[in-house]
Amino acid sequence: MAEAASEEELPVREKHDFRTFFNSCVWGFGFIRAWVYLMFLGMGVGVLSGASSSDCVVVYLCSSTMLTITLFAGGIAPHGVEWVLTRSVGQIVSIAITVLGTVCAVGACTLPDPPLALLMIGGLATGTGSGFIHLGYGEIHRNRPPADVGLEIPVAVLIAAVVFAAVSFAPFAVQFAVTSVLPLASGCIIMRESRRFRACPALVWMNRSSRLIMPTPRLIVRVGMCALGIGLADGVARQVFMSLTGISSFDFYHPAMLTSSIVLAVLLIGFELLRRDNTFRRLYKLITFTIAASIAFVPSLSNLESLYWLGPLITLVGYNAFNAFVWILLADLTYNFRLSAAATFGIGWGMLTLGSTAGQLLATPLGSSVPLTPQLASFLTACGTLAVFAVYLFVMKDDDLVDIVDRQNMVMSIGDAMEEDECSSGETEESVVRIPHQIGVHHITAGELHWNYCGKKNSNGRKRCF
């Protein structure tokens, strides 16, 4: 199927709305990503820079574990998670526990002898609340055109990097206040934006015929496995570079995090504006090559004393680009095929979180309890490079991204054929569900696909659909 697709057959991208650069969703997603950077980007970075490494590890491990569990819960029980995401009470509770967890974790780290229970409570609360907030933005981006999301995400990452850079050099009181307010501001934007999308349907897989044209759970899992493998390799590479050079986490991420986000914004926005089809294969090739090259040349880059900034810059460009790519791809899948945001983002983003966390934790002992010799560094970077290429060649190939577009074409063709059949058979318009799609409006009867609705019926008895 993938080989039969040619560029002439690929659907044309819709026009971009340049007002999307700085809408509320961009700011909200940027705020929650800035909060992640300030809390968990690295030891000795952000608001926990004054805490001991053991305290940071407890908070980071508890929060990352709970975040992964929360995200995977969206993949295992999407209906329950969506019920929380679409209720004001659930949104308020998610925001509240994130803010309270931040206060507990940061406040405990300021104590001479912080209680372990308070550190764990802070970590568990931040992981749970931030997981629901990220899934909330997944639901919002599921209902936004992919052309707009492709512009919004790199801008949001840039906003997060600017906030991270500015707050990191501020006094601790300012860091504490801003870090506590960021999830509150981001959550309030979710509550405002989600009201427009509560009536949107989420497709559920139910029979063999629908799976011929819709992305199956196996495809979503493959996207997640790709995120897991590359996230693991990237996490190890960053830690190896810091261990080889002896550079602190603060110096590694400043100013490289900001400059890499600028490079990422130029790269992704330029790609989105210049491409003429719906596939991500060129971007996927570029990102995987960048990550593989940054990992492979870690030992060489660590020896460039006059260009010490080049290693962090290249590594973080790959890190940020892959994170943004995964989110944009998941948003594209959920929008075009009306998949459950909780299930799709839960599996995909959960795998990425798990891989990044595992990579950092596995490489943390390097240079301290485990001597990092040049031979060991070369072996680890070689393994990381092979892992990236293995993911690209065997887990999620670039042809799979073309296959997704072929499925979109099949959906459109079936929708057009069904519309003709319904018109010829005399069916009324009320019996047809209109599904707005990036490449057209599909007319699908309720008997063809089973939909799970979150909204209520309108005055004429039809269920609302955006």
CSV table of C-alpha atoms in Angstrom, one decimal, residues 46 59 106 108 114 126 165 183 256 284 332 361-362 369 373 443-444:
chain,number,residue,atom,x,y,z
A,46,GLY,CA,15.3,24.9,37.5
A,59,VAL,CA,10.7,13.6,43.3
A,106,VAL,CA,9.7,22.3,46.1
A,108,ALA,CA,10.2,20.0,51.0
A,114,PRO,CA,13.1,17.0,54.0
A,126,THR,CA,2.6,16.3,40.1
A,165,ALA,CA,15.6,30.4,30.5
A,183,PRO,CA,0.1,24.6,35.7
A,256,ALA,CA,21.4,25.3,24.6
A,284,TYR,CA,10.9,11.7,10.3
A,332,ASP,CA,-2.7,14.2,13.1
A,361,LEU,CA,17.9,6.9,35.4
A,362,LEU,CA,20.0,4.2,33.7
A,369,SER,CA,29.4,5.1,41.1
A,373,THR,CA,35.9,5.1,30.5
A,443,HIS,CA,-20.8,11.5,5.0
A,444,ILE,CA,-21.0,8.3,7.0
